[in-house]
Coordinates of C-alpha atoms in Angstrom, one line a residue:
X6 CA 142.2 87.8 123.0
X7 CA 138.6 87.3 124.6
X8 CA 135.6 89.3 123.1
X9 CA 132.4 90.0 124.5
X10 CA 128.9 91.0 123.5
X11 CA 128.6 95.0 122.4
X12 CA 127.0 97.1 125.1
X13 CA 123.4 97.7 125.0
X14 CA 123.0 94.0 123.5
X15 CA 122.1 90.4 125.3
X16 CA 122.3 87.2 124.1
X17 CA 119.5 85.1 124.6
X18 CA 120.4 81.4 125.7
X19 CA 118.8 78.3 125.2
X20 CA 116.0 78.1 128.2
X21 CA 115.7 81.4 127.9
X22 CA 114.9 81.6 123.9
X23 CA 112.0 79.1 124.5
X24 CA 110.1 82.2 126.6
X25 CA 110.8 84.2 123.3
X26 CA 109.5 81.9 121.2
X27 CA 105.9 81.8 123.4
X28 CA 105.3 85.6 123.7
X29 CA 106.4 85.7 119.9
X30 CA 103.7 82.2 119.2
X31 CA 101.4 84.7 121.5
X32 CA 101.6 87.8 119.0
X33 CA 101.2 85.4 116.0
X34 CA 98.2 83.9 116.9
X35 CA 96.7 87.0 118.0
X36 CA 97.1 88.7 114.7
X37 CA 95.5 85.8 113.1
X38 CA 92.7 86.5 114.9
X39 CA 92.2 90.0 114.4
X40 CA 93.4 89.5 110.6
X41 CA 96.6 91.2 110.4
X42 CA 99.4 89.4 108.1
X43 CA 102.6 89.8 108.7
X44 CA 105.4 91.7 106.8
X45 CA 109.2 91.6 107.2
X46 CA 111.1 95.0 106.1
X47 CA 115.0 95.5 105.6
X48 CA 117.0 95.8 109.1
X49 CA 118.5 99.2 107.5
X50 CA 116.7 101.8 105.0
X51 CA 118.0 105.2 103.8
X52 CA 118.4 107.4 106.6
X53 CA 116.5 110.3 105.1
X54 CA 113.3 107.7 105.6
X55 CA 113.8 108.2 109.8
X56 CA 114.5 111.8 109.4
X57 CA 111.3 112.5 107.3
X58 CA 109.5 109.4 109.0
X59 CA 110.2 109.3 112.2
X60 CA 110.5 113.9 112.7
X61 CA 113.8 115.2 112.7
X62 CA 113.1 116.7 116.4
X63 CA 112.7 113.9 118.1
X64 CA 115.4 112.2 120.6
X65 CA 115.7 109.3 118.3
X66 CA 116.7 111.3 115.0
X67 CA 118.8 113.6 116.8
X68 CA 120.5 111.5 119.5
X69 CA 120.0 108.1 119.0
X70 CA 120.0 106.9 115.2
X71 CA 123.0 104.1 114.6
X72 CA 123.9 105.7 111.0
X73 CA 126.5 104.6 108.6
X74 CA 127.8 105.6 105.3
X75 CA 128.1 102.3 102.7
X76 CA 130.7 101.8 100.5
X77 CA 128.4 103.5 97.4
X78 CA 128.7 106.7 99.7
X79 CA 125.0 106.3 101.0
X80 CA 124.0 107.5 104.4
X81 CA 122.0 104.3 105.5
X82 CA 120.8 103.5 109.4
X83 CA 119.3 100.5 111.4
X84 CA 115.9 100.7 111.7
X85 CA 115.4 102.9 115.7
X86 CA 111.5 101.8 115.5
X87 CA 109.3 99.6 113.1
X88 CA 106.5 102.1 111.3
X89 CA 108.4 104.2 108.6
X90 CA 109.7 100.8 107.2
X91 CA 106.4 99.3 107.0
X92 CA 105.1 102.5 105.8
X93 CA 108.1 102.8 103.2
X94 CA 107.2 99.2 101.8
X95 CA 103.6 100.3 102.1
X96 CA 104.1 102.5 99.4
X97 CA 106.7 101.1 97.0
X98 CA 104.8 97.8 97.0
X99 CA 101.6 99.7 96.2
X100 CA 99.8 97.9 98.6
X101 CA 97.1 100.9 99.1
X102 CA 95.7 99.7 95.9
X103 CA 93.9 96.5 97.6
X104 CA 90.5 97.0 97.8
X105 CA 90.1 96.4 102.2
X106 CA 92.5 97.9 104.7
X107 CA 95.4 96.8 104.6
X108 CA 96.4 95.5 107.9
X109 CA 100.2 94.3 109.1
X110 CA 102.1 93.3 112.0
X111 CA 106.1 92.6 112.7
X112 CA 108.1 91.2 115.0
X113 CA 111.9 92.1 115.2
X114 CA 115.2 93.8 116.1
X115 CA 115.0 97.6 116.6
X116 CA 118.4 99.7 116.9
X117 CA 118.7 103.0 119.6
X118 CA 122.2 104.4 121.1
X119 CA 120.9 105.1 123.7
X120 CA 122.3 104.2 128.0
X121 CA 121.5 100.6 128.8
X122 CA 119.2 100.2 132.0
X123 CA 116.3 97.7 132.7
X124 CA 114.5 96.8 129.8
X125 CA 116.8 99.3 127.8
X126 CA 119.1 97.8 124.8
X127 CA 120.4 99.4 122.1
X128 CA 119.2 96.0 120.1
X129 CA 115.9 95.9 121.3
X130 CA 112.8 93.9 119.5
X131 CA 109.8 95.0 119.4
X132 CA 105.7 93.7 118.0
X133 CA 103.8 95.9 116.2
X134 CA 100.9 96.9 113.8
X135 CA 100.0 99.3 111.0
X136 CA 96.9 99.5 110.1
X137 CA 96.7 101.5 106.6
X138 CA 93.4 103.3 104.6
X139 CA 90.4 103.7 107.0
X140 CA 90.1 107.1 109.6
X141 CA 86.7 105.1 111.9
X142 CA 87.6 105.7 114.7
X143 CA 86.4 101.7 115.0
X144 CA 90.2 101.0 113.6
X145 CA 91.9 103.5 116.5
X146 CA 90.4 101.3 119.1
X147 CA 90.6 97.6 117.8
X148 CA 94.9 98.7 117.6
X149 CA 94.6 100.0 121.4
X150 CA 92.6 96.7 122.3
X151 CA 95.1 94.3 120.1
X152 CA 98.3 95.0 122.6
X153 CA 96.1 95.6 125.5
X154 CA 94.9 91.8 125.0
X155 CA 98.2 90.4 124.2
X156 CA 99.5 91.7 127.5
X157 CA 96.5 90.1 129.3
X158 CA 96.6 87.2 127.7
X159 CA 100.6 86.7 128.1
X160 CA 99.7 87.5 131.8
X161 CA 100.8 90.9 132.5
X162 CA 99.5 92.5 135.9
X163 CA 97.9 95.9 136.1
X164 CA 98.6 97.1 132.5
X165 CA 96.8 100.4 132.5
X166 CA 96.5 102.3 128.9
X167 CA 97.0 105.9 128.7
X168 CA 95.2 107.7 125.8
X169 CA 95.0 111.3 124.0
X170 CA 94.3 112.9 121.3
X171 CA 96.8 115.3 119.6
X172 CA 94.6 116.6 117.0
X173 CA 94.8 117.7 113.2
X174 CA 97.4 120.2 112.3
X175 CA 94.7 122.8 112.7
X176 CA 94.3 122.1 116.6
X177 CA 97.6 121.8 116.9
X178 CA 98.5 124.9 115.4
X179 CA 95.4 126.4 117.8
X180 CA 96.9 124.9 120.7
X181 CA 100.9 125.8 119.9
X182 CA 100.2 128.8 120.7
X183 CA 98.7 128.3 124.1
X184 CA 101.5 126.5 124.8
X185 CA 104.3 128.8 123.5
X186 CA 102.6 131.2 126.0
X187 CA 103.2 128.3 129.6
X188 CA 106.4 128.0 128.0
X189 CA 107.9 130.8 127.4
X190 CA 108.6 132.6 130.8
X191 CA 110.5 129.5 132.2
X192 CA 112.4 128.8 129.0
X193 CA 115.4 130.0 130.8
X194 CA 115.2 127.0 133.6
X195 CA 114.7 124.1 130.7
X196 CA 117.4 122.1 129.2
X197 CA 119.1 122.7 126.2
X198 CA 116.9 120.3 124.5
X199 CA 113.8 122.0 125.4
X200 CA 114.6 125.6 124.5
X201 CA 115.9 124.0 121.1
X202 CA 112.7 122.7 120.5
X203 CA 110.6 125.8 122.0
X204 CA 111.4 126.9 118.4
X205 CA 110.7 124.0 116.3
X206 CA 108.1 122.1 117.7
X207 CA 106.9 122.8 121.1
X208 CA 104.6 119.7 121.4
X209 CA 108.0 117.9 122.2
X210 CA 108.8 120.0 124.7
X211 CA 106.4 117.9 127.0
X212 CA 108.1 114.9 126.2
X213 CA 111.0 115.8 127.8
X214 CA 112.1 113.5 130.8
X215 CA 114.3 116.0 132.3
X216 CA 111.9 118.5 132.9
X217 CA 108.8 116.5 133.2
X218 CA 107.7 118.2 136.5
X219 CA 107.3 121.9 135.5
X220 CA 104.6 120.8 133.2
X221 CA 101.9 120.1 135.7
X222 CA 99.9 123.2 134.6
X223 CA 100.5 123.0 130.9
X224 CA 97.3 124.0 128.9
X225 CA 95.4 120.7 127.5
X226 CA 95.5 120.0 123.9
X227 CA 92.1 118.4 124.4
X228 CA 91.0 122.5 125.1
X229 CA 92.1 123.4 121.4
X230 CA 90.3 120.3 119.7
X231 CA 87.4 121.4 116.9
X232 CA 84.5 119.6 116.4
X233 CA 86.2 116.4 114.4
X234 CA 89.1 115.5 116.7
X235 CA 86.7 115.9 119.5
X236 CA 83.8 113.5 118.2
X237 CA 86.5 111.2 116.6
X238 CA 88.3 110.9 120.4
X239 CA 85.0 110.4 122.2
X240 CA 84.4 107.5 119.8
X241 CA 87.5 105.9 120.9
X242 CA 86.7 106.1 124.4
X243 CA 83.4 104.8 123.8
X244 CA 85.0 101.7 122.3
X245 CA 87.4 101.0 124.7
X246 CA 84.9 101.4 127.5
X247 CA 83.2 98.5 125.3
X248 CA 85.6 96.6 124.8
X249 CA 86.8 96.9 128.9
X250 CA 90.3 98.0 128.0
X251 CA 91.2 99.7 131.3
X252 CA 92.5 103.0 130.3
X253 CA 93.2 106.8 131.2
X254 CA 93.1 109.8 129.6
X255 CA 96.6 111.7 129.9
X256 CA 96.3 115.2 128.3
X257 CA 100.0 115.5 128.1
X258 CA 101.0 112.6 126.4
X259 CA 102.4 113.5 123.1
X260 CA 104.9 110.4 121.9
X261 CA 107.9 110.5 120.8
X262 CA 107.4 110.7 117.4
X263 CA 106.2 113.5 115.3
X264 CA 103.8 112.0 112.9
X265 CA 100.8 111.2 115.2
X266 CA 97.5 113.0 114.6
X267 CA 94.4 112.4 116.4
X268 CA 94.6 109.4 118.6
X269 CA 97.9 108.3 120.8
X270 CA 98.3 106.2 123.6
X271 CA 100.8 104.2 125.8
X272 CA 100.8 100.9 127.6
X273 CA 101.8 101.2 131.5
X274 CA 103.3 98.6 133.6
X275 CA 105.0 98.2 136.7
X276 CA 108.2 96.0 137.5
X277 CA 110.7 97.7 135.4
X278 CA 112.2 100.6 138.0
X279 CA 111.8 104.2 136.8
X280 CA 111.0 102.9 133.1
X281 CA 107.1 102.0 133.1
X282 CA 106.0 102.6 129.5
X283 CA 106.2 98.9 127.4
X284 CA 104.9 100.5 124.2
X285 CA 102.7 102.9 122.3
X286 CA 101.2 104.1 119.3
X287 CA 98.9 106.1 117.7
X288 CA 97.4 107.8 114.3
X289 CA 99.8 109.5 111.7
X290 CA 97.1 110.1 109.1
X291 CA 99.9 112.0 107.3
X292 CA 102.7 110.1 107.1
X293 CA 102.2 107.7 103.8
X294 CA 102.1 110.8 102.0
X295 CA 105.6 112.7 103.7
X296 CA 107.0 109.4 102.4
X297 CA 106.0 109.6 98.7
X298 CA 102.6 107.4 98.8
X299 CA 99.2 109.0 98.6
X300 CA 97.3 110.2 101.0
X301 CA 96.5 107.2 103.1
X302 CA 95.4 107.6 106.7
X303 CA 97.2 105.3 109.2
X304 CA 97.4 103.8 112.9
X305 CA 100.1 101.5 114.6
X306 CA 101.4 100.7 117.9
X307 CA 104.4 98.8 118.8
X308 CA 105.8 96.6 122.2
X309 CA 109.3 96.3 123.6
X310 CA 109.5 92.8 124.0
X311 CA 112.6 93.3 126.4
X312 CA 110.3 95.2 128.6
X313 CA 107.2 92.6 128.5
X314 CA 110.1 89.3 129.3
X315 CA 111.7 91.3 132.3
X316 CA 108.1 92.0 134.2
X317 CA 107.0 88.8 133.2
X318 CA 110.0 87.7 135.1
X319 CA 109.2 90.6 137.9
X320 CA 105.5 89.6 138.0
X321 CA 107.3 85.8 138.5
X322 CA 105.0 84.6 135.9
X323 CA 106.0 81.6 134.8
X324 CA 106.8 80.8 130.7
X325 CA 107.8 77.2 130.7
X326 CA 109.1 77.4 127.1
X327 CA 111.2 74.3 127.2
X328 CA 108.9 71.3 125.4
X329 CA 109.4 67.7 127.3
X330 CA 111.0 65.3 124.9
X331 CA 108.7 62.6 123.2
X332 CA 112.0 60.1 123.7
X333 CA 115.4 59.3 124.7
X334 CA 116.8 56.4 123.4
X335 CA 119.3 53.9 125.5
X336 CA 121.3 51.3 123.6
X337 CA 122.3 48.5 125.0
X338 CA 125.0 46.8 122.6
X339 CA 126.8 47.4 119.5
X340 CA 124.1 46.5 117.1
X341 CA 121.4 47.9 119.2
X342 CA 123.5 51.4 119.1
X343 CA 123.7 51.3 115.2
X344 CA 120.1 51.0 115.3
X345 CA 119.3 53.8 117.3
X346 CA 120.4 56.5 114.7
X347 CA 118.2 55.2 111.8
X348 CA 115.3 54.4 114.0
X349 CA 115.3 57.8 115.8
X350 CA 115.2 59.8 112.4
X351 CA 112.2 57.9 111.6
X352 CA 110.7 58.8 114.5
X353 CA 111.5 62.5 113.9
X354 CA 110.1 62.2 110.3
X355 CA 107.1 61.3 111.6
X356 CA 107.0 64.6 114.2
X357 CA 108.4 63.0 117.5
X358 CA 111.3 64.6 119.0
X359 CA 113.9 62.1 119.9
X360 CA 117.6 62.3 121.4
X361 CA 120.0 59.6 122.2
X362 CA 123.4 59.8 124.0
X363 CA 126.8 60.3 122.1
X364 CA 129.5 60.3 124.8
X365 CA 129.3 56.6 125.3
X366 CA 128.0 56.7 128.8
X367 CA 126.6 54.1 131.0
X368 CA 122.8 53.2 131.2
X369 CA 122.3 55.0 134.6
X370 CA 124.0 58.5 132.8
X371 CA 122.0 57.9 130.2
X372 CA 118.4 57.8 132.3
X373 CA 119.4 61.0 134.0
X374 CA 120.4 62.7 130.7
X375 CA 116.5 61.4 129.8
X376 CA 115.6 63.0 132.9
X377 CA 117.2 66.0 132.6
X378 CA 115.8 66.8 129.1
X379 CA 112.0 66.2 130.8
X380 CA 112.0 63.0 128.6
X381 CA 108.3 61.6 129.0
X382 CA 109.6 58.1 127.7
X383 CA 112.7 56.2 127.3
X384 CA 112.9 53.5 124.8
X385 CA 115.9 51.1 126.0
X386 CA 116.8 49.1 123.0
X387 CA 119.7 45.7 123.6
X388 CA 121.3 43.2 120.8
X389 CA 118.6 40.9 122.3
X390 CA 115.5 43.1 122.1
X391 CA 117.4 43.7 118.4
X392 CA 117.1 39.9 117.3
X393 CA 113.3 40.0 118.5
X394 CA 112.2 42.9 117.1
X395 CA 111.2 44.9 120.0
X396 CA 112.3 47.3 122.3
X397 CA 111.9 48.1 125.8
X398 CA 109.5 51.4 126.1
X399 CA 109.5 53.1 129.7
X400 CA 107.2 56.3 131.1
X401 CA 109.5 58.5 132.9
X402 CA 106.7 59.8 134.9
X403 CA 105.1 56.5 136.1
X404 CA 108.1 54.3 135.4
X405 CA 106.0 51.9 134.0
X406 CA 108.0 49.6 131.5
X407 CA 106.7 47.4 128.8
X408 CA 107.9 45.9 126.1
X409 CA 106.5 47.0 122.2
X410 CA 107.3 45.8 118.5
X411 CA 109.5 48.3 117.1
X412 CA 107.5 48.9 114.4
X413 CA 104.8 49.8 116.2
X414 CA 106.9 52.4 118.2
X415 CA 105.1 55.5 116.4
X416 CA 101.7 54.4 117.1
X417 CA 102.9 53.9 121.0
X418 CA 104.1 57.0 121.2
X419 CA 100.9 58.7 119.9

């Protein structure tokens, strides 16, 4: 019997991992510096969480949700996308009672049944952020500017930002039935999925990827705006423009979520084939309450990671993830070999990294396992060196050799 990896997953190799580990380093360090802490949530929650969370039109409730019933006859389901989770723990953990806004960011698996294509998975990870208890419009933009830096700082080429605003429930309401109004004489031509939602929440209508072309003349919600939404979208533009995030404003973006009010938005990219959207977010000023917390306004976005590694990989820009080795050790002798082990812990005790060979290979093997594992010095210890106390201590790139006390070793290293 052979088995093989489910469909929709990937297993990241050594080589390969390293690469992970620097855009993840990348994400860290960046939320250091615009103060966000980070929080890890449960890989499953109760599925009612997505459905009131997440909007129970959406593709990801209704078609793409990996759901389960546990053995205390609980419907539970791994987490499709990182928010409702953060949002859930928000609230249970009462963490809208500090006295500053609250501000978050994780890094992890996400779960979608969905096909598998180029940066597509059905385990897929993603970064994000929630920011939690302030409405300036200040917050909206430091959240758009926060991913729009980490993709220029990983190295990302022509990473545009597309923006909108989708209002308060009042606009929204205003503008539904402008909408209704496009939509209703061609409801007969649009899939399934669109006359379904027609009924239920036409706003998702236009994120359909079937019938994506008939919208060109949908009415903008930016038309049906008052006064607030308006000044509160302007000041978000105004702070981008500031802050040079290169971004557009795309009056039928909606996301694929139901809980955004006011501001949403989108990060562009090319070098994934049809599939050119690496992440998103946007304000859900209502959702901490829908899930049982007061009424706490909110803003997140979140990045595919898949879809960042692939056009890194596109863009050929190069993540050398693997670290050289401080030291390879060669012994020369049965004395000198029992040395090695001890002497090489110490070394790592004191934060080298250090490897040695354990197949009993020749000296000339050895150096080209050294070589191999980007080794920037071999330390080449015989029963002779043993007796004196020293050991032979060689740069791989200059191949300069010298002999050292091996107690001094550390220091030499440094």
């Amino acid at each position: 019997m052979t088995f093989q990896k489910p469909t929709g997953t990937q297993d990241l190799l050594p080589g390969t991992v390293e690469k992970w580990q620097l855009i993840e380093e990348k994400a860290r360090d960046l939320c250091r510096r615009f103060n966000y802490r980070e929080i890890r949530t449960p890989i499953f929650e109760q599925t009612s969480l997505f459905e009131r969370g997440v909007g129970e039109t959406t593709d990801i409730v209704e078609k793409e949700m990996y759901t389960f019933i546990d053995k205390g006859e609980r419907s539970m389901t791994l987490r499709p996308e990182g928010t409702a989770g953060v949002v859930r723990s928000y609230v249970e953990n009462k963490l809208y009672g500090e006295p500053d806004v609250t501000k978050l960011y994780y890094i992890g698996p996400m779960f979608r049944y969905e096909r598998p294509q180029a940066g597509r998975q059905r385990q897929f990870h993603q970064f994000g952020v929630e920011a939690f208890g302030a409405t300036d419009p200040a917050i909206d933009a430091e959240v758009v500017a926060l991913g729009f830096q980490f993709c220029r700082e990983l190295g990302l080429k022509e990473v545009k930002v597309e923006i909108n605003s989708v209002g308060n429930p009042a606009s929204r309401a205003a503008y539904r039935e402008k909408l209704l109004e496009f939509l209703l004489p061609m409801k007969e031509t649009l899939c399934k999925d669109c006359q379904s939602r027609m009924e239920r929440n036409p706003l998702r209508v236009l994120d359909c990827k079937v019938d994506q072309d008939k919208f060109g003349g949908a009415p903008s919600i930016l038309d049906s705006l008052d006064e607030e939404c308006t000044a509160h979208f302007a000041k978000v533009q105004e702070l981008l423009t500031a802050m040079e995030v290169d971004y557009v404003i795309n009056h039928r973006l909606v996301r694929g979520l139901d809980y955004y009010t006011h501001t949403a938005f989108e990060y562009k990219a090319q070098g994934i084939g049809a599939i050119d959207t690496i992440g998103g977010g946007g304000r859900y000023n209502g959702l901490v309450a829908e899930v049982g917390g007061p009424d706490q306004p909110g803003i997140g976005m979140a990045l595919g990671l898949e879809r960042i590694a692939l056009i890194l990989e596109k863009q050929e820009i190069g993540l050398s993830g693997i670290k050289p080795l401080d030291v390879y050790f060669v012994a020369l002798g049965e004395a000198a070999d029992k040395e090695i082990t001890p002497l090489m812990f110490k070394l790592r005790q004191a934060g080298f990294s250090a490897e040695r060979d354990y197949l009993g290979r020749k000296m000339k093997a050895q150096m080209k396992s050294a070589d191999r594992m980007q080794a920037r010095y071999t330390a080449i210890l015989g029963d002779d060196e043993l007796e004196r106390g020293e050991i032979a201590l060689k740069s791989m790139e200059t191949g300069e050799q010298r002999t050292v006390k091996l107690v001094n070793l550390a220091d030499e290293l440094k």
